[in-house]
Short mmCIF file of C-alpha atoms in Angstrom, two decimals:
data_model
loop_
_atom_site.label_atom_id
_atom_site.label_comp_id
_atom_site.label_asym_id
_atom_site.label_seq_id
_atom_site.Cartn_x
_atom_site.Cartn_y
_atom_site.Cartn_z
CA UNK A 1288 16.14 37.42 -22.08
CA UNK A 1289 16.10 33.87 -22.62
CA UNK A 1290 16.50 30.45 -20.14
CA UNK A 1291 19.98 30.86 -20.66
CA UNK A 1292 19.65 33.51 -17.54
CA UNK A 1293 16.99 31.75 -15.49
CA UNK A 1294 17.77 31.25 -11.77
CA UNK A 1295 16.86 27.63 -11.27
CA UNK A 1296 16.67 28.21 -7.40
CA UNK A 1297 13.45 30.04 -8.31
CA UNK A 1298 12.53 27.50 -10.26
CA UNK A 1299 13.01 24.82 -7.67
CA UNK A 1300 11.51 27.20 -5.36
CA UNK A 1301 8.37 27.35 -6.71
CA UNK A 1302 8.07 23.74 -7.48
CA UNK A 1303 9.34 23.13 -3.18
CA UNK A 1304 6.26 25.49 -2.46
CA UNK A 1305 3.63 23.63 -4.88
CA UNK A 1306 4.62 20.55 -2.91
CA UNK A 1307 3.73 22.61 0.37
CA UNK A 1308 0.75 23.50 -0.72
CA UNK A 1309 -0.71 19.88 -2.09
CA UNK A 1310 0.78 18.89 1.66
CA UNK A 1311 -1.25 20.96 3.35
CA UNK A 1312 -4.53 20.16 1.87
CA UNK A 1313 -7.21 18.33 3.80
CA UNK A 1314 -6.92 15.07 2.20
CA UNK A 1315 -10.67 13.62 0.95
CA UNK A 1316 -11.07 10.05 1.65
CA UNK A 1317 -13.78 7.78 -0.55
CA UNK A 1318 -15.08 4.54 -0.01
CA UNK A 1319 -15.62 2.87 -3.37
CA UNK A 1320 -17.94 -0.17 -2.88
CA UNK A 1321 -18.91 -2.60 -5.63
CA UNK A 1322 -18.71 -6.08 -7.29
CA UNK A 1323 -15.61 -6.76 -8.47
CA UNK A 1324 -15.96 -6.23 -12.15
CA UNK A 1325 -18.59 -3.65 -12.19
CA UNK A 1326 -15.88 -1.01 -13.64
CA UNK A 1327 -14.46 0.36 -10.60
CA UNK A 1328 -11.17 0.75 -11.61
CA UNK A 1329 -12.34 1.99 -14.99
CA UNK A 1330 -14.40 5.20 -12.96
CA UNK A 1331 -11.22 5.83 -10.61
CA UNK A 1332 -8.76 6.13 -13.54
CA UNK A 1333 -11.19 8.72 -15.50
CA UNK A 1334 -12.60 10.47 -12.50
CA UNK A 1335 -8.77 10.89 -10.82
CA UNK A 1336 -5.50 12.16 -12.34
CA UNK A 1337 -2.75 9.85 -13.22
CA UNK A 1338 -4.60 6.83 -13.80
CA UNK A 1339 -4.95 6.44 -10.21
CA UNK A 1340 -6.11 2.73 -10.01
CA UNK A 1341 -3.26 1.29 -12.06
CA UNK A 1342 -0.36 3.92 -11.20
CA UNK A 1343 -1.23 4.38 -7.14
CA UNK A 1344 0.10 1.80 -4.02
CA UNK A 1345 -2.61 -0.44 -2.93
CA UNK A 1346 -2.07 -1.55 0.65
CA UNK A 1347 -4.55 -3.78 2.41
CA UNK A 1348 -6.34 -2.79 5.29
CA UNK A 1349 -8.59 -5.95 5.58
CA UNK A 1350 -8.99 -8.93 3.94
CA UNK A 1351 -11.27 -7.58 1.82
CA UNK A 1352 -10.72 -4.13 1.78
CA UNK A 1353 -7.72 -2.58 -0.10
CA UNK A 1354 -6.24 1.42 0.15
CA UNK A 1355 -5.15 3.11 -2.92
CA UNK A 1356 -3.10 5.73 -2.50
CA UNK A 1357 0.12 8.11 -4.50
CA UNK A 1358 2.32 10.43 -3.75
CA UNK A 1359 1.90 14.07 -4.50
CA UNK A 1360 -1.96 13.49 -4.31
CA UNK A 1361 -4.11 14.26 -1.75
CA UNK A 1362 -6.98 11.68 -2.11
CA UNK A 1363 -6.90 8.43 -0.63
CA UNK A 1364 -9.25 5.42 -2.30
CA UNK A 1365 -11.03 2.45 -0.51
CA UNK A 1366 -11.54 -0.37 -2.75
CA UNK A 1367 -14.03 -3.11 -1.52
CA UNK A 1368 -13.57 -6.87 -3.06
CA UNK A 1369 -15.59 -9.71 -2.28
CA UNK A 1370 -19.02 -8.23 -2.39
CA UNK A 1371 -20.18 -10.89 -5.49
CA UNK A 1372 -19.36 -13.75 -3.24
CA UNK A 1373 -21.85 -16.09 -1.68
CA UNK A 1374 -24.05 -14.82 1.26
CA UNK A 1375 -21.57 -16.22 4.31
CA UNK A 1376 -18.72 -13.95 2.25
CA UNK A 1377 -20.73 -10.96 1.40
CA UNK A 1378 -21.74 -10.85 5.34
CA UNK A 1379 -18.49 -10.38 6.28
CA UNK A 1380 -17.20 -8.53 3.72
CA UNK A 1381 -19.92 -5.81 4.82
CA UNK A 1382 -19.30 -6.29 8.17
CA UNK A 1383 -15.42 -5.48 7.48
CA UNK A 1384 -15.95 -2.42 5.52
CA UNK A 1385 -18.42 -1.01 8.35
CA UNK A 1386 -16.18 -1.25 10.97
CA UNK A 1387 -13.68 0.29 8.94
CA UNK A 1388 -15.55 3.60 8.05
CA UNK A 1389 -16.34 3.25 11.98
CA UNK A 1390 -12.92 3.08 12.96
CA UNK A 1391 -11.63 6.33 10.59
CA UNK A 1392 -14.35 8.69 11.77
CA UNK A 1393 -11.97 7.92 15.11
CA UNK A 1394 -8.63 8.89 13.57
CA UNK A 1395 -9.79 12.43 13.47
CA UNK A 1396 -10.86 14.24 9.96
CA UNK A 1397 -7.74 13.41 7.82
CA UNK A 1398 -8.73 9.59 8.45
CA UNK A 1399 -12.57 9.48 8.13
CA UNK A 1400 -13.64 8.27 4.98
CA UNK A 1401 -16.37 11.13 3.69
CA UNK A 1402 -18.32 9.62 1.01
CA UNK A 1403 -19.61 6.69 -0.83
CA UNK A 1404 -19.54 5.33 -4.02
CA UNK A 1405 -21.20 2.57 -4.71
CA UNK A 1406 -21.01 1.27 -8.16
CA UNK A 1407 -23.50 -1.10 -10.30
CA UNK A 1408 -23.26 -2.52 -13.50
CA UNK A 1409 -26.53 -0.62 -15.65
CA UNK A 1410 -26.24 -3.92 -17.72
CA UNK A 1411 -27.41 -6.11 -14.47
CA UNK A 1412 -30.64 -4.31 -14.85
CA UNK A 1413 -31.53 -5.00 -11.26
CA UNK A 1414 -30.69 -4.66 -7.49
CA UNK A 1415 -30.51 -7.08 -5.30
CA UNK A 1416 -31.80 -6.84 -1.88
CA UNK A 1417 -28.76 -7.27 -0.03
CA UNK A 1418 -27.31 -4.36 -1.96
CA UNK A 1419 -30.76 -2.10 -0.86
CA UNK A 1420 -29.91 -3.20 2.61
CA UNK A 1421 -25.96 -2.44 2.39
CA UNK A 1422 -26.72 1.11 0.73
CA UNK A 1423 -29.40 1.94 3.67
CA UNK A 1424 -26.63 0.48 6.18
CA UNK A 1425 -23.50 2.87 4.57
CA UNK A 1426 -25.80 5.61 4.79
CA UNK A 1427 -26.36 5.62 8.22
CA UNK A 1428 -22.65 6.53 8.30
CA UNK A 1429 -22.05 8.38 5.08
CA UNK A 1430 -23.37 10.48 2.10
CA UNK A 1431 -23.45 7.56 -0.21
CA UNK A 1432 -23.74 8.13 -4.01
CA UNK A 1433 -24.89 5.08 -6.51
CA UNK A 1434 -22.85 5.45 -9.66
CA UNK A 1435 -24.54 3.03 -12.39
CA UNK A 1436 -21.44 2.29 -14.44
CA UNK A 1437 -21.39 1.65 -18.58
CA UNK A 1438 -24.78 3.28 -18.82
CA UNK A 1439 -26.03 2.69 -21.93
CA UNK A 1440 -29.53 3.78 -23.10
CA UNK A 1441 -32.82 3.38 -22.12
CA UNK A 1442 -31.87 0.02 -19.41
CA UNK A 1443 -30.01 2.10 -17.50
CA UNK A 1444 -32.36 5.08 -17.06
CA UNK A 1445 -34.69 2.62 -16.07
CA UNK A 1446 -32.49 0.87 -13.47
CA UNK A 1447 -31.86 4.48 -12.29
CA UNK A 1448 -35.54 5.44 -11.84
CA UNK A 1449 -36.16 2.07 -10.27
CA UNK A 1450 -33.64 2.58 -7.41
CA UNK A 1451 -34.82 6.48 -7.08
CA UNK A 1452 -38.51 4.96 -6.42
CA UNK A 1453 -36.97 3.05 -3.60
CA UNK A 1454 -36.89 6.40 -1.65
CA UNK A 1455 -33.50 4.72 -0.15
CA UNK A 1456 -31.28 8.07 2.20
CA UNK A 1457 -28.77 7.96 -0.27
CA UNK A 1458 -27.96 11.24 -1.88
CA UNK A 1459 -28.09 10.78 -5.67
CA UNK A 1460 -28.49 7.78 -8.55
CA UNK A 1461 -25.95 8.73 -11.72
CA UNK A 1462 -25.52 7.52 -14.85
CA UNK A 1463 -22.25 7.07 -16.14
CA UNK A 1464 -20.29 5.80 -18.89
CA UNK A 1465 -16.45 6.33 -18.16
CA UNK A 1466 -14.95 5.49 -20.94
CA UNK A 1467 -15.99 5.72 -24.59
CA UNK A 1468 -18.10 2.67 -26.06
CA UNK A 1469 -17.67 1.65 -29.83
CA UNK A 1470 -20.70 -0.01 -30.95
CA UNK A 1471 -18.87 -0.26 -34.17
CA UNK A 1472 -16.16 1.48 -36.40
CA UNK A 1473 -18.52 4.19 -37.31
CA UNK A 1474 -20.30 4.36 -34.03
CA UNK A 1475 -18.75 5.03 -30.75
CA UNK A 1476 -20.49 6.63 -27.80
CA UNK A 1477 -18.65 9.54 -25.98
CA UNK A 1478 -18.23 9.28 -22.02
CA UNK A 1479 -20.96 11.08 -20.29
CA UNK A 1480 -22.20 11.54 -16.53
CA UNK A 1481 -18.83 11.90 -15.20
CA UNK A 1482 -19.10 16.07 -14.52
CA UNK A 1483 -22.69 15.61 -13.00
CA UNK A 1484 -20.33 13.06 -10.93
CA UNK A 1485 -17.79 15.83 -9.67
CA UNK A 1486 -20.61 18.19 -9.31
CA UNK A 1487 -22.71 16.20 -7.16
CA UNK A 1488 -19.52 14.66 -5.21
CA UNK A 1489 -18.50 18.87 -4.75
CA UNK A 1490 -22.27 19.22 -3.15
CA UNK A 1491 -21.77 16.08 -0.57
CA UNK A 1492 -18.13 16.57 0.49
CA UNK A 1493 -16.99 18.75 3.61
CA UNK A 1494 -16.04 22.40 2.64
CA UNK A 1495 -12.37 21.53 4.01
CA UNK A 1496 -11.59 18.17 1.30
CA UNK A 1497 -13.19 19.84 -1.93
CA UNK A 1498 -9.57 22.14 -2.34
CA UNK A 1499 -8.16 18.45 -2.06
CA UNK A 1500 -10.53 16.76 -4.72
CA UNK A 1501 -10.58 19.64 -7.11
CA UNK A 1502 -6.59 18.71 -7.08
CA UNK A 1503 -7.33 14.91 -7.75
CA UNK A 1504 -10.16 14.85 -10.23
CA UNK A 1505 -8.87 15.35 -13.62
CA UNK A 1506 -13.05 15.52 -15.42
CA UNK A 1507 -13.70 19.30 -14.86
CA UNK A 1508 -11.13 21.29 -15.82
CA UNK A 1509 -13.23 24.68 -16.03
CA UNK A 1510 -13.66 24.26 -12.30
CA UNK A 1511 -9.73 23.77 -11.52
CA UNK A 1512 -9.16 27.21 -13.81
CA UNK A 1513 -12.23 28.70 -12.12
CA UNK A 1514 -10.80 28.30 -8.54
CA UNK A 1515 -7.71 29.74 -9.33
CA UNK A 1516 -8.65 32.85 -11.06
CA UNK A 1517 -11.02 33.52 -7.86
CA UNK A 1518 -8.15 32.84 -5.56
CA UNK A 1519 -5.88 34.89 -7.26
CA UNK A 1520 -7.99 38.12 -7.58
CA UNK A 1521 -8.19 38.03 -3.87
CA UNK A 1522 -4.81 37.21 -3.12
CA UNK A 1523 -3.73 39.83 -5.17
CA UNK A 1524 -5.82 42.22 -4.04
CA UNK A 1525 -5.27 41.31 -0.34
CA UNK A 1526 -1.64 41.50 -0.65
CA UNK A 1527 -1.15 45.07 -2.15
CA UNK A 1528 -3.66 46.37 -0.31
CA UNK A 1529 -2.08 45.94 2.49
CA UNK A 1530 1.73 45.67 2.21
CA UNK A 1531 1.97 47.40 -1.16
CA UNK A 1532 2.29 51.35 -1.25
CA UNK A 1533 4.23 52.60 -4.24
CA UNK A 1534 7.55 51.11 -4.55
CA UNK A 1535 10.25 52.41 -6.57
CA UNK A 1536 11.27 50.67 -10.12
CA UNK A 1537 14.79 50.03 -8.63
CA UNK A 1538 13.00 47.60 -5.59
CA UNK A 1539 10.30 45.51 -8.24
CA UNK A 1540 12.36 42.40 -7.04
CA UNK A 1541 10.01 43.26 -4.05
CA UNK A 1542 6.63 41.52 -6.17
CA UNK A 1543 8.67 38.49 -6.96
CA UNK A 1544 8.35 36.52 -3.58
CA UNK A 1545 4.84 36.94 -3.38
CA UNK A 1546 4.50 35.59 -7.17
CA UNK A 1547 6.60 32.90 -6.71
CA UNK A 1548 3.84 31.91 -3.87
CA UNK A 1549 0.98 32.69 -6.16
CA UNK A 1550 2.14 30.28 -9.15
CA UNK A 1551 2.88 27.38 -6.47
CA UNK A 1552 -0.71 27.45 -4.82
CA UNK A 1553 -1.93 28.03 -8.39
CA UNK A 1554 -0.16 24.74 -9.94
CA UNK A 1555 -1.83 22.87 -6.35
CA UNK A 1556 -4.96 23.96 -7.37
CA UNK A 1557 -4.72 22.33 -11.03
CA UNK A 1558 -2.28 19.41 -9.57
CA UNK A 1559 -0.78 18.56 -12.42
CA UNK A 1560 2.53 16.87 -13.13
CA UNK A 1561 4.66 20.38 -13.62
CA UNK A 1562 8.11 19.61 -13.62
CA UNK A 1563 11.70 21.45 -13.34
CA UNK A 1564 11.65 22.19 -17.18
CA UNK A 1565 7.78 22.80 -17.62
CA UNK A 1566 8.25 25.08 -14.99
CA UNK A 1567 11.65 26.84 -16.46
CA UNK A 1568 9.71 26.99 -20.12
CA UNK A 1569 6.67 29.18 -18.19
CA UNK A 1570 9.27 31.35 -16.58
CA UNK A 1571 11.71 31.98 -18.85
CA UNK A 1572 8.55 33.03 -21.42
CA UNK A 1573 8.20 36.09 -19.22
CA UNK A 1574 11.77 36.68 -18.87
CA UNK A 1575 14.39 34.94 -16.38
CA UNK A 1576 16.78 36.66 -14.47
CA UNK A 1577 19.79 35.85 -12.36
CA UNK A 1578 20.07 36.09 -8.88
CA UNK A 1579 17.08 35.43 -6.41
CA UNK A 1580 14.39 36.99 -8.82
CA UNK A 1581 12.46 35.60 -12.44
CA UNK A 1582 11.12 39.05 -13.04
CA UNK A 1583 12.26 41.62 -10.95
CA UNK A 1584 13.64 44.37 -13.18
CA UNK A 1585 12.96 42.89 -16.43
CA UNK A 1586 9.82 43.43 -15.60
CA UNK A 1587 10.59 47.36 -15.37
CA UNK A 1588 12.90 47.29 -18.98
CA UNK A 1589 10.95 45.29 -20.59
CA UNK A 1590 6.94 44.35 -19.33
CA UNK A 1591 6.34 47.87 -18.31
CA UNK A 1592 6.92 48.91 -21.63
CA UNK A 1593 4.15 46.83 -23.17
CA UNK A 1594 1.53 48.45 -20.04
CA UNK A 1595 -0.30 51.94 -21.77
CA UNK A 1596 0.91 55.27 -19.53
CA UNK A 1597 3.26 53.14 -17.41
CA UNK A 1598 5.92 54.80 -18.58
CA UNK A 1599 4.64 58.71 -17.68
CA UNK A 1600 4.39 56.94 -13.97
CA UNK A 1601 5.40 60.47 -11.80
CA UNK A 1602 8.33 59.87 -9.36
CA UNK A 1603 9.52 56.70 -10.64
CA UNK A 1604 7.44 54.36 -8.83
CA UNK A 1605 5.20 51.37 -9.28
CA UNK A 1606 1.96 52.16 -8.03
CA UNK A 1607 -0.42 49.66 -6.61
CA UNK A 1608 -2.18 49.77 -9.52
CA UNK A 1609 0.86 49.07 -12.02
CA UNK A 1610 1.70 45.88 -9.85
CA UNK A 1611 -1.54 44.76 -10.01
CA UNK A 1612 -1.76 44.73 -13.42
CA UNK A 1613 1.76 43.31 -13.95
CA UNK A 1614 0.63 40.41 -11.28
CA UNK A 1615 -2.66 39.89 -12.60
CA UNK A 1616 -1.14 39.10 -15.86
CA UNK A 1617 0.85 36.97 -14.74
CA UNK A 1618 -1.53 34.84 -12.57
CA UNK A 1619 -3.93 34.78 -15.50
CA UNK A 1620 -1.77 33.84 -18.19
CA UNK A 1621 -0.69 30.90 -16.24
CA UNK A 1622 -3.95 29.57 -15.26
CA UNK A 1623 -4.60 29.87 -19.06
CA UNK A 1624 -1.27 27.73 -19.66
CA UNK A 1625 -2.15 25.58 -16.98
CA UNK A 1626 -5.95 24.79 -18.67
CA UNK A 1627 -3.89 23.39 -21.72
CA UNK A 1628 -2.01 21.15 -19.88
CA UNK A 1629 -4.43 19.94 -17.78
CA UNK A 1630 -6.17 19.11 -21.12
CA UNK A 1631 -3.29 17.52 -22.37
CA UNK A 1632 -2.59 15.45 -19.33
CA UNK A 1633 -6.40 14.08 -19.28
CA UNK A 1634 -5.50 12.84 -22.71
CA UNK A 1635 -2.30 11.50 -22.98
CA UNK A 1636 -0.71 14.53 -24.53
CA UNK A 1637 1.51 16.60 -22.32
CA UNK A 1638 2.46 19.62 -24.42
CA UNK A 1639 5.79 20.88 -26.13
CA UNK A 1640 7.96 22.53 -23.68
CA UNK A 1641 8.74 25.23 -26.81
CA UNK A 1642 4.90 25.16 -27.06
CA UNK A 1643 4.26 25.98 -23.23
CA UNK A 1644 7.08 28.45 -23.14
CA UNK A 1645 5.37 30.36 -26.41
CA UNK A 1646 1.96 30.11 -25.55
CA UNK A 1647 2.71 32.14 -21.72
CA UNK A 1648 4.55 34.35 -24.04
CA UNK A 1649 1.63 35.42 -26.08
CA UNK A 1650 -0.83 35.67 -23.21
CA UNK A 1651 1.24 37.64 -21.16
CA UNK A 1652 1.85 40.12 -23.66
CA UNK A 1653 -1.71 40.18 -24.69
CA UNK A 1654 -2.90 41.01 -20.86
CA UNK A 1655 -0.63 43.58 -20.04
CA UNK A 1656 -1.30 45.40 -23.30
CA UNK A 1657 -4.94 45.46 -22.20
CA UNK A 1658 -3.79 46.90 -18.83
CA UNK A 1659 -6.33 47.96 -16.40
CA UNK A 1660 -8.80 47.42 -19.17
CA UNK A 1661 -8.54 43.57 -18.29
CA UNK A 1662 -11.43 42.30 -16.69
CA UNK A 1663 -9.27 40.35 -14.40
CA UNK A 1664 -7.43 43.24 -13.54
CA UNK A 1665 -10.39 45.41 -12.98
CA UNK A 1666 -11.64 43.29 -10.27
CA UNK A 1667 -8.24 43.66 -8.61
CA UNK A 1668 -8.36 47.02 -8.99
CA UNK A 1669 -11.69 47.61 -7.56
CA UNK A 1670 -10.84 45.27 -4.57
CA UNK A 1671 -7.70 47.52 -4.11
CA UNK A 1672 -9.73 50.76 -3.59
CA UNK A 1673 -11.40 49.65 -1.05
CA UNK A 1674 -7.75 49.23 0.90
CA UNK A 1675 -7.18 52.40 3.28
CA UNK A 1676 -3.61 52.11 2.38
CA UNK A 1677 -3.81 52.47 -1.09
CA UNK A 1678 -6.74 54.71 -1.84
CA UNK A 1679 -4.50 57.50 -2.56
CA UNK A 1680 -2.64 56.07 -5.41
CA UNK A 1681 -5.76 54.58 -6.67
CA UNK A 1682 -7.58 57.81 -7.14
CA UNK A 1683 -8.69 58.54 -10.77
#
């Protein structure tokens, strides 16, 4: 059953819901402070998702402090300027960009500004003590992180030990190179220091902005796939165990709204650039239908078939146990399809459409031939039994 028969209601559904979802996030709000020149926008556009610092709206909100923002992503950037100026400049400059991390811890939690970058040039070699003196001042206010940009051997471990041997209540000192360096045609150095970035800015950042800057940051993909599997496994299990006794093959439509949920909050997580026909190529790989459903009962002619003993199922029903299985697969083959995209994205190379639609294919079909022997599924399965109303069914 091929797109031909997709429902594109569904489709738009799904992508309606992922919107939702990225909506309702706690946005994460960070201060990036700096010379100009030091590679700020360099870190921002390999750090966030879409090239952030070249494809976002910058808005001023002083004279010398500018707010980078885009639609569909729930991060907000603060971009100081004027900080390599004389002393007279660099005084108020500082003075601006205090008062406005004072004035968004007002505006309530989707406002305040939660952490710091602050970004120097490894090549400088040194720190002046006007930037010590900022640094202490910011983190009075704010987890502040130094980020030594286009880190390049054994200067800018120095410079990095140096400012760690100032003892200064800052949270961290990183090393980073953001982009790729070519020394020459046979020598180029890789990026580096930008996961121990996302790592360390994970460890600083309220609990209720890291769903939000998982979404934005684009360097640890691992991590995106990582939160949605856990997610998932507990959604699933949370939602049969309680609303899902038995259900007869003739009512499987019944799984469908609660999937359609699952793959929106699932593409949030990742926040990548899905659109109507990426979306249409995933679902018509596992087999669109008409009407209000994508797998309804094609999943009972045709997936079911491909599950080992779902067809001696006594009394024509789909127990608990079958759904999770046909659920799990699905949630798990699309975080896998999602982790290539994501990939692809990072590097310029959204896949194939035919590609995407094949790929979810395969992995489908590969899970639910594994069944309940899928560790995925197992985990469900084990979260299940512990559900009053389904212990019955469950019983080996």
């Amino acid at each position: 059953m091929g797109r031909g028969n997709l429902d594109l209601n569904v489709v738009q559904e799904i992508l309606n819901k992922t919107k939702e979802e990225v909506e309702n996030m706690h946005p994460v709000n960070i201060l990036l402070a700096g010379k100009t020149g030091v590679g700020k926008s360099t870190l921002i556009n390999n750090v966030f998702r879409e090239r952030m610092a070249e494809t976002g709206i910058g808005k001023p909100v002083t004279k010398h402090l500018r707010r980078i923002a885009k639609e569909g992503m729930p991060i907000v950037l603060y971009d100081t300027r004027g900080l390599e100026l004389g002393h007279p400049i660099q005084t108020e400059v500082k003075k601006e960009i205090i008062e406005a991390i004072k004035k968004s811890q007002k505006e309530g939690s989707d406002k305040a500004i939660h952490l710091v970058y602050y970004c120097i040039n490894a090549h400088s070699s040194r720190i002046e003590e006007s930037e010590i003196a900022f640094m202490e001042e910011l983190s009075g206010l704010l987890p502040v992180l130094v980020v030594l940009t286009q880190s390049i051997g054994q200067p800018a471990n120095e410079l990095k030990k140096y400012i760690e041997n100032l003892n200064l209540p800052i949270v961290g000192v990183l090393t980073v190179m953001a982009e790729p360096y070519t020394i020459t045609d046979e020598l180029v150095l890789p990026q580096s220091g930008l996961k121990e970035l996302i790592e360390r800015t994970f460890a600083v950042l309220p609990e209720e902005t890291k769903e939000a800057f998982n979404n934005a940051q684009q360097v640890d993909i691992a991590r995106k796939a990582k939160a949605s599997r856990s997610w998932a496994t507990k959604y699933i299990a949370t939602t049969f165990g309680v609303g899902f006794t038995p259900i007869p093959f003739s009512d499987a439509t019944l799984l469908v709204p609660m999937q359609i949920g699952m793959l929106a909050h699932i593409t949030a997580i990742f926040g990548i650039s899905m659109d109507k026909a990426a979306i249409t190529s995933v679902i018509g790989a596992v087999g669109g239908t008409g009407g209000a459903t994508y797998l309804g009962r094609y999943i009972v002619s045709n997936l079911l078939k491909l599950i080992p003993g779902a067809g001696t199922i006594v009394g024509g029903v789909i127990s608990g146990a079958t759904a999770a299985v046909l659920t799990t697969a699905l949630a798990m083959s699309y975080i896998e399809v999602l982790t290539v995209v994501a990939k692809g994205e990072k590097d310029g190379k959204y896949p194939d459409l035919s590609n995407i639609e094949t790929l979810m294919r395969e992995k489908m079909q590969e899970r639910l031939k594994m069944g309940t022997k899928d560790q995925d599924v197992k985990e469900v399965l084990e979260n299940l039994k512990k559900s009053n109303p389904l212990k019955k069914w469950l019983k080996k």
